C-alpha cells in the first residue's frame, strides 16, 4: 500500500472518530473503526509523522498524500486535546455529585496525579503492576469456567478489612472473559489496598437472561461469605463494569436481596455500597422512548439475550431495566459514558442519571466525556487514565464515608 493510500485510509478513520455513524447497522463498525483511532491517537499521530518522514526521504510523497496526512494529524491532535479535557470533566462531575468530596479522601490529589500519565499511555496494554497478587480461577458457582473468578489484592501477608470491588465484564451478554476488561482500574485499586474480584458469568444465547444477573448475585454471595479469608471486608462492596457489565452492575446494585434472582441463597445479603457503571445499558424495555433503545430491544436483546419477544413478556424486559428498578435506597452511583458512543446511546445514561437524582436519597455523580466512544477505559489511554483516576477518587470517598459512618455508630 502506497503512501497516498495509507494517508487516505487513516484520514477516513480519523473522520469517523470525529463524526461517527450512529445508525443501527453502521454503529458497530463505526465503533470498531473509531474506538482505537480515538484512544490511540498519540500513537497514530506518531506513526503518521514517521511514515511521512520516511516517505519524504524516499521521494514517494505527493501533494494529495501530504494534505490527507496533515488533515489526519490535525484531527488526531484535536482528539488528544479533547481526551485531556476528560480530567476536568470527571472532576467537575465528582464535585457536582458529591460536593466537597476531597475532604473525605486520604489526601488531596496532587498536580502530578491530575496530569496525563504519558509514560503509562505510551504502553497502553501493559496492565500488571508491582505489589499486586493475583489468584486466578477461584470457583464460585458450578458452571465450569463461567463460574470462575479472579482475585487481585495487595501483596501483603497480613491484609485484613480491605474494601472490595467487584468487576463485571461486558461483551453484549454473549462474549467476554473476566481477564479482558477492567484491568487498569483493578490493578490501580489493588495497588492502593483494595481487593478486586473479576468474574465470569454464563453467556447468552446458550444461557439466556436472567442467568447473567443470577451469576452476579452468586458472586456477591460468595464475596460476603469468603472474602474475609482473603483480607477483605464483606460489609463494604462496590460494583463496576462496562457495557453489558455496566448494565449488570447497575441492576445488581438496584435489586439487593431480590429473591427471584437468588435461588437457593435468598437470605444472603447481596447489597452493595457503591456502583460505577461505565457506558451501560439501562433500558431493556424501551421505557425511555428512545428509538435506539427500542431498536436494541427488538433487534438484539429479544432474540439473543432474553430469547422472547417484548410483546409476549414485557415484564421480563422491565425487570431487567435498571432505570425501572430505581428506589430511594439506591446506593451511591458514579455513572460514566461517552458522548460519541455508537453502541449504547448516551441518552440512556442521561435519563438514568436524571431518574436516580429524582428518586435516590444517596449521591449520584455523572461524567459524560465529549468525543468519547464506547469502551474508553479498556486500556491505558489519555481518557482512560483520567476516568480511572476519577473512579479511584470516587471509590476512596465512598470507602472513607462508609468507615466514618461505622465509627460514628460505634461511638454513639
GROMACS .gro file of C-alpha atoms in nm:
model
  412
    1UNK     CA    1   0.000   0.000   0.000
    2UNK     CA    2   0.148   0.334  -0.109
    3UNK     CA    3   0.178   0.648   0.100
    4UNK     CA    4  -0.126   0.812  -0.061
    5UNK     CA    5  -0.348   0.514   0.007
    6UNK     CA    6  -0.224   0.483   0.364
    7UNK     CA    7  -0.288   0.852   0.423
    8UNK     CA    8  -0.642   0.829   0.283
    9UNK     CA    9  -0.723   0.525   0.497
   10UNK     CA   10  -0.602   0.698   0.813
   11UNK     CA   11  -0.790   1.013   0.713
   12UNK     CA   12  -1.112   0.811   0.685
   13UNK     CA   13  -1.052   0.655   1.027
   14UNK     CA   14  -0.993   0.993   1.186
   15UNK     CA   15  -1.301   1.136   1.017
   16UNK     CA   16  -1.509   0.854   1.160
   17UNK     CA   17  -1.364   0.914   1.507
   18UNK     CA   18  -1.461   1.280   1.483
   19UNK     CA   19  -1.809   1.216   1.342
   20UNK     CA   20  -1.907   0.852   1.397
   21UNK     CA   21  -2.210   0.696   1.233
   22UNK     CA   22  -2.492   0.622   1.477
   23UNK     CA   23  -2.721   0.411   1.259
   24UNK     CA   24  -2.847   0.073   1.386
   25UNK     CA   25  -2.638  -0.112   1.129
   26UNK     CA   26  -2.342   0.121   1.099
   27UNK     CA   27  -2.294   0.186   1.470
   28UNK     CA   28  -2.096  -0.134   1.534
   29UNK     CA   29  -1.840  -0.092   1.252
   30UNK     CA   30  -1.820   0.278   1.333
   31UNK     CA   31  -1.729   0.186   1.690
   32UNK     CA   32  -1.453  -0.057   1.594
   33UNK     CA   33  -1.306   0.190   1.347
   34UNK     CA   34  -1.330   0.490   1.578
   35UNK     CA   35  -1.254   0.344   1.922
   36UNK     CA   36  -0.887   0.255   1.866
   37UNK     CA   37  -0.830   0.559   1.646
   38UNK     CA   38  -0.955   0.783   1.926
   39UNK     CA   39  -0.793   0.618   2.229
   40UNK     CA   40  -0.464   0.553   2.047
   41UNK     CA   41  -0.448   0.898   1.888
   42UNK     CA   42  -0.095   0.978   2.020
   43UNK     CA   43   0.042   0.653   1.880
   44UNK     CA   44  -0.129   0.701   1.544
   45UNK     CA   45  -0.002   1.059   1.526
   46UNK     CA   46   0.350   0.931   1.583
   47UNK     CA   47   0.309   0.672   1.307
   48UNK     CA   48   0.191   0.942   1.065
   49UNK     CA   49   0.498   1.151   1.144
   50UNK     CA   50   0.737   0.857   1.097
   51UNK     CA   51   0.564   0.737   0.781
   52UNK     CA   52   0.563   1.084   0.629
   53UNK     CA   53   0.929   1.146   0.715
   54UNK     CA   54   1.044   0.816   0.564
   55UNK     CA   55   0.829   0.865   0.255
   56UNK     CA   56   0.968   1.214   0.202
   57UNK     CA   57   1.324   1.081   0.222
   58UNK     CA   58   1.238   0.814  -0.031
   59UNK     CA   59   1.069   1.064  -0.261
   60UNK     CA   60   0.734   0.888  -0.252
   61UNK     CA   61   0.517   1.173  -0.128
   62UNK     CA   62   0.265   1.358  -0.338
   63UNK     CA   63   0.066   1.669  -0.259
   64UNK     CA   64  -0.261   1.486  -0.204
   65UNK     CA   65  -0.098   1.239   0.034
   66UNK     CA   66   0.056   1.521   0.236
   67UNK     CA   67  -0.278   1.701   0.254
   68UNK     CA   68  -0.451   1.386   0.378
   69UNK     CA   69  -0.177   1.322   0.634
   70UNK     CA   70  -0.191   1.682   0.754
   71UNK     CA   71  -0.568   1.667   0.795
   72UNK     CA   72  -0.536   1.342   0.989
   73UNK     CA   73  -0.268   1.489   1.214
   74UNK     CA   74  -0.485   1.791   1.288
   75UNK     CA   75  -0.781   1.568   1.368
   76UNK     CA   76  -0.576   1.347   1.598
   77UNK     CA   77  -0.431   1.647   1.777
   78UNK     CA   78  -0.784   1.769   1.837
   79UNK     CA   79  -0.888   1.427   1.972
   80UNK     CA   80  -0.590   1.427   2.209
   81UNK     CA   81  -0.683   1.770   2.340
   82UNK     CA   82  -1.042   1.654   2.382
   83UNK     CA   83  -0.923   1.348   2.575
   84UNK     CA   84  -0.711   1.561   2.806
   85UNK     CA   85  -1.020   1.764   2.895
   86UNK     CA   86  -1.163   1.444   3.044
   87UNK     CA   87  -0.974   1.518   3.365
   88UNK     CA   88  -1.171   1.837   3.422
   89UNK     CA   89  -1.498   1.679   3.307
   90UNK     CA   90  -1.457   1.398   3.560
   91UNK     CA   91  -1.352   1.634   3.839
   92UNK     CA   92  -1.649   1.862   3.775
   93UNK     CA   93  -1.878   1.556   3.781
   94UNK     CA   94  -1.747   1.448   4.121
   95UNK     CA   95  -1.781   1.796   4.270
   96UNK     CA   96  -2.133   1.834   4.132
   97UNK     CA   97  -2.243   1.491   4.252
   98UNK     CA   98  -2.059   1.463   4.583
   99UNK     CA   99  -1.988   1.819   4.693
  100UNK     CA  100  -1.661   1.886   4.878
  101UNK     CA  101  -1.560   1.522   4.839
  102UNK     CA  102  -1.185   1.590   4.860
  103UNK     CA  103  -1.225   1.635   5.234
  104UNK     CA  104  -1.304   1.263   5.255
  105UNK     CA  105  -1.001   1.148   5.057
  106UNK     CA  106  -0.684   1.022   5.222
  107UNK     CA  107  -0.510   1.322   5.069
  108UNK     CA  108  -0.598   1.583   4.810
  109UNK     CA  109  -0.483   1.484   4.459
  110UNK     CA  110  -0.153   1.643   4.361
  111UNK     CA  111  -0.096   1.817   4.027
  112UNK     CA  112   0.107   1.513   3.918
  113UNK     CA  113  -0.186   1.283   3.991
  114UNK     CA  114  -0.417   1.502   3.783
  115UNK     CA  115  -0.176   1.531   3.490
  116UNK     CA  116  -0.178   1.295   3.192
  117UNK     CA  117   0.045   0.993   3.270
  118UNK     CA  118   0.232   0.988   2.938
  119UNK     CA  119   0.465   0.706   3.038
  120UNK     CA  120   0.166   0.483   3.108
  121UNK     CA  121  -0.015   0.594   2.792
  122UNK     CA  122   0.295   0.505   2.589
  123UNK     CA  123   0.243   0.139   2.692
  124UNK     CA  124  -0.133   0.109   2.663
  125UNK     CA  125  -0.163  -0.267   2.701
  126UNK     CA  126   0.073  -0.321   2.992
  127UNK     CA  127  -0.151  -0.393   3.291
  128UNK     CA  128   0.025  -0.590   3.568
  129UNK     CA  129   0.179  -0.367   3.833
  130UNK     CA  130   0.424  -0.443   4.114
  131UNK     CA  131   0.279  -0.507   4.455
  132UNK     CA  132  -0.033  -0.685   4.330
  133UNK     CA  133  -0.100  -1.053   4.393
  134UNK     CA  134  -0.337  -1.233   4.153
  135UNK     CA  135  -0.520  -1.556   4.225
  136UNK     CA  136  -0.694  -1.692   3.918
  137UNK     CA  137  -0.988  -1.926   3.854
  138UNK     CA  138  -1.137  -1.945   4.201
  139UNK     CA  139  -1.466  -2.137   4.178
  140UNK     CA  140  -1.780  -1.952   4.291
  141UNK     CA  141  -2.051  -2.146   4.100
  142UNK     CA  142  -2.066  -2.489   3.941
  143UNK     CA  143  -2.088  -2.373   3.578
  144UNK     CA  144  -1.734  -2.468   3.476
  145UNK     CA  145  -1.514  -2.181   3.352
  146UNK     CA  146  -1.812  -1.948   3.353
  147UNK     CA  147  -1.826  -1.994   3.730
  148UNK     CA  148  -1.468  -1.883   3.795
  149UNK     CA  149  -1.339  -1.556   3.935
  150UNK     CA  150  -1.001  -1.385   3.974
  151UNK     CA  151  -0.887  -1.202   4.287
  152UNK     CA  152  -0.640  -0.912   4.271
  153UNK     CA  153  -0.512  -0.787   4.605
  154UNK     CA  154  -0.218  -0.609   4.761
  155UNK     CA  155   0.087  -0.828   4.810
  156UNK     CA  156   0.056  -0.809   5.189
  157UNK     CA  157   0.056  -1.117   5.409
  158UNK     CA  158  -0.146  -0.974   5.698
  159UNK     CA  159  -0.410  -0.791   5.495
  160UNK     CA  160  -0.743  -0.754   5.676
  161UNK     CA  161  -1.052  -0.536   5.650
  162UNK     CA  162  -0.981  -0.413   5.295
  163UNK     CA  163  -1.259  -0.265   5.079
  164UNK     CA  164  -1.384  -0.485   4.795
  165UNK     CA  165  -1.452  -0.402   4.429
  166UNK     CA  166  -1.646  -0.646   4.206
  167UNK     CA  167  -1.575  -0.613   3.832
  168UNK     CA  168  -1.832  -0.747   3.580
  169UNK     CA  169  -1.706  -0.776   3.222
  170UNK     CA  170  -1.901  -0.663   2.917
  171UNK     CA  171  -1.947  -0.821   2.578
  172UNK     CA  172  -2.316  -0.785   2.487
  173UNK     CA  173  -2.405  -1.059   2.739
  174UNK     CA  174  -2.280  -1.310   2.478
  175UNK     CA  175  -1.898  -1.295   2.484
  176UNK     CA  176  -1.616  -1.185   2.712
  177UNK     CA  177  -1.399  -1.303   2.999
  178UNK     CA  178  -1.301  -1.179   3.342
  179UNK     CA  179  -0.941  -1.101   3.237
  180UNK     CA  180  -1.027  -0.890   2.932
  181UNK     CA  181  -1.174  -0.575   3.086
  182UNK     CA  182  -1.138  -0.354   3.391
  183UNK     CA  183  -0.766  -0.429   3.419
  184UNK     CA  184  -0.636  -0.069   3.461
  185UNK     CA  185  -0.890   0.003   3.735
  186UNK     CA  186  -0.842  -0.325   3.922
  187UNK     CA  187  -0.463  -0.310   3.926
  188UNK     CA  188  -0.475   0.052   4.039
  189UNK     CA  189  -0.717  -0.017   4.322
  190UNK     CA  190  -0.540  -0.338   4.431
  191UNK     CA  191  -0.211  -0.149   4.448
  192UNK     CA  192  -0.384   0.105   4.675
  193UNK     CA  193  -0.509  -0.157   4.919
  194UNK     CA  194  -0.835  -0.283   4.770
  195UNK     CA  195  -0.937  -0.639   4.694
  196UNK     CA  196  -1.072  -0.664   4.340
  197UNK     CA  197  -1.281  -0.958   4.222
  198UNK     CA  198  -1.335  -1.013   3.848
  199UNK     CA  199  -1.596  -1.270   3.749
  200UNK     CA  200  -1.705  -1.476   3.455
  201UNK     CA  201  -2.075  -1.545   3.413
  202UNK     CA  202  -2.293  -1.757   3.188
  203UNK     CA  203  -2.344  -1.617   2.839
  204UNK     CA  204  -2.644  -1.587   2.611
  205UNK     CA  205  -2.788  -1.725   2.392
  206UNK     CA  206  -2.690  -2.061   2.541
  207UNK     CA  207  -2.795  -1.935   2.884
  208UNK     CA  208  -3.046  -1.658   2.836
  209UNK     CA  209  -3.122  -1.377   3.078
  210UNK     CA  210  -3.163  -1.375   3.380
  211UNK     CA  211  -2.875  -1.628   3.406
  212UNK     CA  212  -2.626  -1.340   3.392
  213UNK     CA  213  -2.768  -1.143   3.685
  214UNK     CA  214  -2.813  -1.465   3.885
  215UNK     CA  215  -2.440  -1.526   3.849
  216UNK     CA  216  -2.355  -1.171   3.956
  217UNK     CA  217  -2.572  -1.221   4.263
  218UNK     CA  218  -2.400  -1.554   4.330
  219UNK     CA  219  -2.064  -1.375   4.311
  220UNK     CA  220  -2.183  -1.119   4.565
  221UNK     CA  221  -2.299  -1.401   4.793
  222UNK     CA  222  -1.958  -1.568   4.755
  223UNK     CA  223  -1.784  -1.241   4.844
  224UNK     CA  224  -1.996  -1.194   5.155
  225UNK     CA  225  -1.909  -1.546   5.272
  226UNK     CA  226  -1.545  -1.586   5.166
  227UNK     CA  227  -1.375  -1.251   5.103
  228UNK     CA  228  -1.263  -1.214   5.465
  229UNK     CA  229  -1.040  -1.518   5.405
  230UNK     CA  230  -0.851  -1.305   5.150
  231UNK     CA  231  -0.832  -0.998   5.374
  232UNK     CA  232  -1.148  -0.823   5.256
  233UNK     CA  233  -1.426  -0.651   5.446
  234UNK     CA  234  -1.760  -0.812   5.346
  235UNK     CA  235  -1.951  -0.516   5.487
  236UNK     CA  236  -1.821  -0.290   5.207
  237UNK     CA  237  -1.852  -0.399   4.844
  238UNK     CA  238  -1.857  -0.170   4.540
  239UNK     CA  239  -1.950  -0.296   4.194
  240UNK     CA  240  -1.840  -0.183   3.849
  241UNK     CA  241  -1.847  -0.297   3.488
  242UNK     CA  242  -1.868  -0.172   3.132
  243UNK     CA  243  -2.139  -0.203   2.868
  244UNK     CA  244  -2.326  -0.529   2.945
  245UNK     CA  245  -2.118  -0.534   3.263
  246UNK     CA  246  -2.237  -0.181   3.336
  247UNK     CA  247  -2.596  -0.299   3.295
  248UNK     CA  248  -2.540  -0.594   3.529
  249UNK     CA  249  -2.354  -0.383   3.784
  250UNK     CA  250  -2.631  -0.122   3.792
  251UNK     CA  251  -2.905  -0.386   3.804
  252UNK     CA  252  -2.736  -0.575   4.087
  253UNK     CA  253  -2.687  -0.252   4.282
  254UNK     CA  254  -3.053  -0.159   4.245
  255UNK     CA  255  -3.201  -0.501   4.334
  256UNK     CA  256  -3.040  -0.603   4.664
  257UNK     CA  257  -3.167  -0.931   4.803
  258UNK     CA  258  -3.422  -0.981   4.521
  259UNK     CA  259  -3.534  -1.339   4.598
  260UNK     CA  260  -3.620  -1.427   4.237
  261UNK     CA  261  -3.255  -1.370   4.144
  262UNK     CA  262  -3.108  -1.550   4.445
  263UNK     CA  263  -3.237  -1.908   4.408
  264UNK     CA  264  -3.106  -2.117   4.691
  265UNK     CA  265  -2.947  -1.824   4.873
  266UNK     CA  266  -3.247  -1.597   4.920
  267UNK     CA  267  -3.142  -1.496   5.272
  268UNK     CA  268  -2.792  -1.376   5.176
  269UNK     CA  269  -2.736  -1.001   5.177
  270UNK     CA  270  -2.630  -0.906   4.823
  271UNK     CA  271  -2.642  -0.529   4.872
  272UNK     CA  272  -2.353  -0.309   4.763
  273UNK     CA  273  -2.237   0.025   4.896
  274UNK     CA  274  -2.145   0.192   4.563
  275UNK     CA  275  -2.186   0.134   4.189
  276UNK     CA  276  -1.972   0.257   3.899
  277UNK     CA  277  -2.125   0.157   3.564
  278UNK     CA  278  -1.932   0.251   3.250
  279UNK     CA  279  -2.133   0.309   2.927
  280UNK     CA  280  -2.406   0.076   3.050
  281UNK     CA  281  -2.741  -0.027   2.905
  282UNK     CA  282  -3.015   0.093   3.140
  283UNK     CA  283  -3.332   0.038   2.937
  284UNK     CA  284  -3.418  -0.314   2.818
  285UNK     CA  285  -3.787  -0.236   2.780
  286UNK     CA  286  -3.773   0.079   2.566
  287UNK     CA  287  -3.942   0.266   2.850
  288UNK     CA  288  -3.740   0.581   2.785
  289UNK     CA  289  -3.898   0.623   2.444
  290UNK     CA  290  -3.556   0.639   2.281
  291UNK     CA  291  -3.572   0.490   1.935
  292UNK     CA  292  -3.223   0.348   1.982
  293UNK     CA  293  -3.340   0.159   2.292
  294UNK     CA  294  -3.638   0.015   2.108
  295UNK     CA  295  -3.419  -0.099   1.820
  296UNK     CA  296  -3.176  -0.264   2.062
  297UNK     CA  297  -3.466  -0.433   2.241
  298UNK     CA  298  -3.630  -0.577   1.931
  299UNK     CA  299  -3.323  -0.636   1.716
  300UNK     CA  300  -3.080  -0.781   1.970
  301UNK     CA  301  -3.199  -0.820   2.327
  302UNK     CA  302  -3.519  -1.009   2.241
  303UNK     CA  303  -3.371  -1.268   2.002
  304UNK     CA  304  -3.024  -1.304   2.154
  305UNK     CA  305  -3.032  -1.224   2.525
  306UNK     CA  306  -3.382  -1.286   2.661
  307UNK     CA  307  -3.495  -1.520   2.379
  308UNK     CA  308  -3.850  -1.390   2.385
  309UNK     CA  309  -4.043  -1.109   2.223
  310UNK     CA  310  -4.124  -0.795   2.415
  311UNK     CA  311  -4.490  -0.819   2.321
  312UNK     CA  312  -4.509  -1.169   2.469
  313UNK     CA  313  -4.344  -1.088   2.804
  314UNK     CA  314  -4.292  -0.715   2.867
  315UNK     CA  315  -4.249  -0.779   3.239
  316UNK     CA  316  -3.924  -0.968   3.176
  317UNK     CA  317  -3.776  -0.670   2.989
  318UNK     CA  318  -3.898  -0.428   3.253
  319UNK     CA  319  -3.749  -0.634   3.535
  320UNK     CA  320  -3.413  -0.629   3.353
  321UNK     CA  321  -3.414  -0.249   3.311
  322UNK     CA  322  -3.211  -0.067   3.579
  323UNK     CA  323  -3.395   0.257   3.506
  324UNK     CA  324  -3.719   0.090   3.618
  325UNK     CA  325  -3.568  -0.059   3.935
  326UNK     CA  326  -3.456   0.265   4.099
  327UNK     CA  327  -3.572   0.324   4.456
  328UNK     CA  328  -3.481   0.574   4.724
  329UNK     CA  329  -3.248   0.308   4.867
  330UNK     CA  330  -3.018   0.307   4.563
  331UNK     CA  331  -2.650   0.317   4.668
  332UNK     CA  332  -2.411   0.592   4.568
  333UNK     CA  333  -2.356   0.593   4.189
  334UNK     CA  334  -2.085   0.726   3.961
  335UNK     CA  335  -2.207   0.687   3.602
  336UNK     CA  336  -1.963   0.734   3.311
  337UNK     CA  337  -2.049   0.748   2.940
  338UNK     CA  338  -1.910   0.880   2.613
  339UNK     CA  339  -2.096   1.142   2.415
  340UNK     CA  340  -1.997   0.972   2.085
  341UNK     CA  341  -2.096   0.619   2.190
  342UNK     CA  342  -2.241   0.442   1.885
  343UNK     CA  343  -2.319   0.113   2.062
  344UNK     CA  344  -2.521   0.245   2.358
  345UNK     CA  345  -2.700   0.576   2.315
  346UNK     CA  346  -2.574   0.830   2.568
  347UNK     CA  347  -2.937   0.928   2.609
  348UNK     CA  348  -2.986   0.617   2.821
  349UNK     CA  349  -2.722   0.733   3.067
  350UNK     CA  350  -2.865   1.084   3.085
  351UNK     CA  351  -3.217   0.961   3.158
  352UNK     CA  352  -3.091   0.701   3.405
  353UNK     CA  353  -2.898   0.965   3.598
  354UNK     CA  354  -3.194   1.203   3.591
  355UNK     CA  355  -3.414   0.931   3.741
  356UNK     CA  356  -3.155   0.842   4.005
  357UNK     CA  357  -3.129   1.203   4.112
  358UNK     CA  358  -3.507   1.234   4.137
  359UNK     CA  359  -3.557   0.920   4.347
  360UNK     CA  360  -3.240   0.817   4.531
  361UNK     CA  361  -3.150   0.958   4.870
  362UNK     CA  362  -2.782   0.894   4.807
  363UNK     CA  363  -2.518   1.059   4.592
  364UNK     CA  364  -2.515   1.049   4.212
  365UNK     CA  365  -2.222   1.168   4.000
  366UNK     CA  366  -2.227   1.166   3.620
  367UNK     CA  367  -1.935   1.217   3.383
  368UNK     CA  368  -2.015   1.247   3.012
  369UNK     CA  369  -1.694   1.264   2.810
  370UNK     CA  370  -1.707   1.474   2.492
  371UNK     CA  371  -1.596   1.284   2.184
  372UNK     CA  372  -1.565   0.950   2.367
  373UNK     CA  373  -1.670   0.624   2.208
  374UNK     CA  374  -1.768   0.303   2.385
  375UNK     CA  375  -1.502   0.112   2.586
  376UNK     CA  376  -1.275   0.410   2.655
  377UNK     CA  377  -1.135   0.256   2.976
  378UNK     CA  378  -1.024  -0.085   2.844
  379UNK     CA  379  -0.655   0.004   2.821
  380UNK     CA  380  -0.423   0.288   2.920
  381UNK     CA  381  -0.514   0.592   2.713
  382UNK     CA  382  -0.539   0.962   2.793
  383UNK     CA  383  -0.913   0.949   2.855
  384UNK     CA  384  -0.894   0.605   3.012
  385UNK     CA  385  -0.632   0.718   3.262
  386UNK     CA  386  -0.828   1.025   3.369
  387UNK     CA  387  -1.154   0.831   3.402
  388UNK     CA  388  -0.987   0.557   3.609
  389UNK     CA  389  -0.825   0.811   3.841
  390UNK     CA  390  -1.162   0.979   3.889
  391UNK     CA  391  -1.321   0.645   3.977
  392UNK     CA  392  -1.038   0.589   4.224
  393UNK     CA  393  -1.126   0.918   4.395
  394UNK     CA  394  -1.495   0.830   4.399
  395UNK     CA  395  -1.432   0.486   4.549
  396UNK     CA  396  -1.191   0.627   4.808
  397UNK     CA  397  -1.452   0.886   4.906
  398UNK     CA  398  -1.715   0.611   4.931
  399UNK     CA  399  -1.496   0.381   5.141
  400UNK     CA  400  -1.390   0.658   5.379
  401UNK     CA  401  -1.751   0.772   5.414
  402UNK     CA  402  -1.851   0.415   5.498
  403UNK     CA  403  -1.578   0.386   5.761
  404UNK     CA  404  -1.672   0.718   5.915
  405UNK     CA  405  -2.032   0.606   5.947
  406UNK     CA  406  -1.920   0.282   6.113
  407UNK     CA  407  -1.704   0.470   6.361
  408UNK     CA  408  -1.990   0.706   6.439
  409UNK     CA  409  -2.216   0.411   6.516
  410UNK     CA  410  -1.956   0.256   6.747
  411UNK     CA  411  -1.922   0.578   6.947
  412UNK     CA  412  -2.295   0.655   6.951
   0.00000   0.00000   0.00000
